[in-house]
Short mmCIF file of C-alpha atoms in Angstrom, two decimals:
data_model
loop_
_atom_site.label_atom_id
_atom_site.label_comp_id
_atom_site.label_asym_id
_atom_site.label_seq_id
_atom_site.Cartn_x
_atom_site.Cartn_y
_atom_site.Cartn_z
CA MET A 332 146.18 103.30 40.41
CA ASN A 333 148.05 100.73 42.51
CA ILE A 334 146.61 97.34 43.53
CA GLU A 335 145.80 98.47 47.06
CA ASN A 336 143.81 101.47 45.77
CA LYS A 337 141.98 99.25 43.26
CA ARG A 338 140.98 96.83 46.03
CA PHE A 339 139.77 99.70 48.17
CA ARG A 340 137.79 101.10 45.23
CA ILE A 341 136.12 97.71 44.55
CA TRP A 342 135.27 97.38 48.25
CA GLU A 343 133.86 100.92 48.29
CA ILE A 344 131.68 100.29 45.21
CA SER A 345 130.47 96.98 46.64
CA LEU A 346 129.52 98.70 49.89
CA MET A 347 127.62 101.44 48.04
CA LEU A 348 125.76 98.85 45.94
CA ALA A 349 124.86 96.86 49.07
CA LEU A 350 123.61 100.06 50.73
CA CYS A 351 121.50 100.95 47.67
CA VAL A 352 119.96 97.46 47.56
CA THR A 353 119.24 97.59 51.31
CA LEU A 354 117.59 101.00 51.01
CA CYS A 355 115.47 99.85 48.06
CA LEU A 356 114.40 96.69 49.88
CA GLY A 357 113.65 98.69 53.03
CA THR A 358 111.52 101.17 51.08
CA TRP A 359 109.62 98.34 49.39
CA ALA A 360 109.18 96.42 52.66
CA GLN A 361 107.89 99.50 54.47
CA ALA A 362 105.38 100.17 51.69
CA ARG A 363 104.16 96.54 51.72
CA GLN A 364 103.96 96.46 55.53
CA GLU A 365 101.91 99.66 55.52
CA SER A 366 99.71 98.24 52.77
CA ILE A 367 99.12 94.99 54.66
CA SER A 368 98.59 96.61 58.06
CA GLY A 369 96.39 99.30 56.51
CA SER A 370 94.13 96.63 55.03
CA LEU A 371 93.39 94.90 58.34
CA VAL A 372 91.95 95.42 61.80
CA ARG A 373 93.09 92.79 64.29
CA LEU A 374 91.51 91.53 67.51
CA HIS A 375 93.71 90.89 70.55
CA VAL A 376 92.23 89.34 73.70
CA LEU A 377 94.55 89.22 76.72
CA ALA A 378 93.80 86.86 79.62
CA VAL A 379 94.25 87.70 83.30
CA SER A 380 96.85 84.91 83.67
CA ASP A 381 97.86 81.51 82.34
CA ASP A 382 95.62 79.71 84.81
CA SER A 383 93.43 77.23 82.91
CA ASN A 384 90.25 78.85 84.18
CA GLU A 385 91.43 82.30 83.10
CA GLN A 386 92.28 80.91 79.67
CA ARG A 387 88.78 79.44 79.43
CA ILE A 388 87.28 82.82 80.32
CA LYS A 389 89.48 84.49 77.71
CA LEU A 390 88.02 82.25 74.99
CA ASN A 391 84.48 82.89 76.22
CA VAL A 392 85.16 86.63 76.06
CA ARG A 393 86.54 86.22 72.55
CA ASP A 394 83.38 84.43 71.44
CA SER A 395 81.15 87.07 73.05
CA VAL A 396 83.06 89.96 71.44
CA LEU A 397 83.00 88.30 68.01
CA SER A 398 79.28 87.57 68.31
CA TYR A 399 78.70 91.24 69.05
CA ILE A 400 80.99 92.98 66.56
CA SER A 401 81.04 90.60 63.56
CA PRO A 402 77.47 91.35 62.39
CA LYS A 403 78.14 95.08 62.68
CA LEU A 404 81.15 94.78 60.37
CA GLU A 405 79.40 92.75 57.68
CA ASP A 406 78.64 95.81 55.55
CA ALA A 407 81.98 97.54 56.12
CA GLU A 408 83.64 98.07 52.74
CA SER A 409 87.00 99.46 53.85
CA PRO A 410 89.39 99.35 56.82
CA ASP A 411 88.56 102.98 57.64
CA GLU A 412 84.86 102.20 57.76
CA ALA A 413 85.55 99.16 59.95
CA LYS A 414 87.61 101.33 62.33
CA ARG A 415 84.82 103.90 62.54
CA ILE A 416 82.28 101.19 63.36
CA ILE A 417 84.53 99.62 66.00
CA SER A 418 85.35 103.01 67.52
CA SER A 419 81.65 103.84 67.84
CA GLU A 420 80.95 100.42 69.38
CA LEU A 421 83.66 100.32 72.05
CA ASP A 422 81.14 100.61 74.88
CA GLY A 423 79.04 97.83 73.38
CA ILE A 424 82.12 95.66 72.87
CA LYS A 425 83.10 96.21 76.49
CA SER A 426 79.62 95.23 77.67
CA ALA A 427 79.74 92.10 75.51
CA ALA A 428 83.13 91.19 76.97
CA GLU A 429 81.91 91.81 80.52
CA THR A 430 79.00 89.39 80.09
CA ALA A 431 81.54 86.58 79.62
CA ALA A 432 84.31 87.86 81.89
CA GLU A 433 82.76 86.50 85.12
CA GLY A 434 83.52 89.65 87.06
CA ARG A 435 87.01 90.32 85.70
CA PRO A 436 87.77 93.98 84.95
CA VAL A 437 87.65 94.65 81.20
CA LYS A 438 89.43 97.34 79.22
CA VAL A 439 88.70 97.84 75.50
CA THR A 440 90.70 100.07 73.15
CA LEU A 441 91.28 100.58 69.44
CA THR A 442 94.95 101.40 68.95
CA GLN A 443 98.11 100.70 66.98
CA GLU A 444 99.91 97.64 68.33
CA TYR A 445 103.00 95.66 67.37
CA TYR A 446 102.43 91.99 66.48
CA PRO A 447 105.03 89.30 65.87
CA THR A 448 104.73 87.09 62.80
CA ARG A 449 101.59 84.99 63.12
CA ASP A 450 100.52 81.89 61.21
CA TYR A 451 96.74 81.45 60.90
CA GLY A 452 96.85 78.22 58.89
CA SER A 453 95.71 79.30 55.43
CA PHE A 454 97.63 82.58 55.66
CA SER A 455 100.32 84.32 57.72
CA LEU A 456 100.82 87.93 58.72
CA PRO A 457 104.32 89.45 58.93
CA ALA A 458 105.56 91.19 62.04
CA GLY A 459 104.67 94.86 62.29
CA ARG A 460 102.28 97.45 63.67
CA TYR A 461 98.57 96.94 63.04
CA GLU A 462 95.34 98.66 64.04
CA SER A 463 94.16 96.54 66.94
CA LEU A 464 90.96 96.07 68.92
CA ARG A 465 92.42 95.16 72.34
CA VAL A 466 90.30 93.48 75.00
CA ILE A 467 92.28 93.25 78.24
CA LEU A 468 91.07 91.17 81.17
CA GLY A 469 92.46 92.27 84.52
CA GLU A 470 96.17 93.02 84.13
CA GLY A 471 96.31 91.06 80.87
CA GLU A 472 99.32 89.01 81.94
CA GLY A 473 98.24 85.65 80.51
CA HIS A 474 98.59 84.05 77.10
CA ASN A 475 96.60 86.00 74.58
CA TRP A 476 94.57 85.29 71.46
CA TRP A 477 94.73 87.01 68.05
CA CYS A 478 92.68 87.08 64.90
CA VAL A 479 91.54 89.54 62.22
CA VAL A 480 88.09 91.14 62.49
CA PHE A 481 88.38 93.05 59.20
CA PRO A 482 88.30 91.51 56.71
CA PRO A 483 86.49 88.81 58.73
CA LEU A 484 89.21 86.19 59.22
CA CYS A 485 88.14 84.99 62.70
CA LEU A 486 86.17 82.31 60.90
CA THR A 487 86.30 78.76 59.63
CA ALA A 488 89.12 77.91 57.22
CA ALA A 489 86.82 78.05 54.19
CA GLU A 490 85.36 81.41 55.19
CA SER A 491 88.84 82.76 55.91
CA ASP A 492 90.02 81.70 52.45
CA SER A 493 87.11 83.62 50.97
CA ALA A 494 87.91 86.72 53.04
CA VAL A 495 91.60 86.61 52.04
CA GLU A 496 90.46 86.90 48.43
CA SER A 497 89.23 90.43 49.25
CA LEU A 498 92.84 91.61 49.71
CA ASP A 499 94.70 93.11 46.77
CA GLY A 500 96.75 90.75 44.61
CA GLU A 501 100.26 91.31 45.99
CA THR A 502 99.09 91.54 49.60
CA ARG A 503 97.15 88.31 49.16
CA GLY A 504 100.20 86.66 47.64
CA ILE A 505 102.47 87.77 50.47
CA VAL A 506 100.19 86.74 53.36
CA THR A 507 99.45 83.35 51.79
CA GLU A 508 103.12 82.97 50.83
CA GLY A 509 102.09 81.52 47.48
CA ASP A 510 103.34 81.95 43.93
CA GLY A 511 106.93 82.75 44.87
CA TYR A 512 106.04 85.27 47.59
CA ARG A 513 107.81 83.49 50.47
CA CYS A 514 110.98 85.59 50.07
CA LYS A 515 108.91 88.79 49.94
CA PHE A 516 107.08 87.73 53.10
CA ARG A 517 110.40 87.20 54.86
CA ILE A 518 111.65 90.65 53.84
CA VAL A 519 108.47 92.32 55.15
CA GLU A 520 108.67 90.21 58.32
CA LEU A 521 112.28 91.22 59.00
CA TRP A 522 111.49 94.87 58.29
CA GLY A 523 108.67 94.78 60.87
CA GLU A 524 111.02 93.25 63.45
CA VAL A 525 113.75 95.82 62.74
CA CYS A 526 111.27 98.72 63.07
CA ASP A 527 109.97 97.32 66.37
CA PHE A 528 113.54 96.99 67.66
CA PHE A 529 114.32 100.64 66.90
CA ASP A 530 110.96 101.74 68.35
CA SER A 531 111.79 99.91 71.60
CA VAL A 532 115.31 101.37 71.76
CA PHE A 533 114.42 104.96 70.88
#
């Protein structure tokens, strides 16, 4: 085998190894993203616009929705149970939102939604698709507000820390980026962004 063929063979092996590593990382990242997203139900409140008054109303709607739905989720023991409760309470959630919306049209849905990476202080969630309780005011063109309604992370920092403990060990490690999990978080984050890119293109 001449030198040129040897170089080509080394390059070919290196490429195959890189492809294998990428596929393994992608498989792991997809599994972790699905595990994280499957453990949570997020809340997304979208304001009419960026006007300061509309942003104030958005926060009032948030508070009204949380006051309504949080007690109903206290006994939920799984994400599926939380989704069933939320689904059965959509009309009540809408009514709660309308009481604070000051006449703005309100639309409430429970659906899969893509979220960018989000830092909540004591924990972060990687980019990806999550089950989402969406409360849209008007056309929903203003800055929005996110949190997690199950487990109940729309709380004070201390209460959020307690709720994070309910997640499984690796998921908890990834979202809190502790104990050497920062690299794993970044891999899951990039995987979520790549999947969203391909979803938007195709």
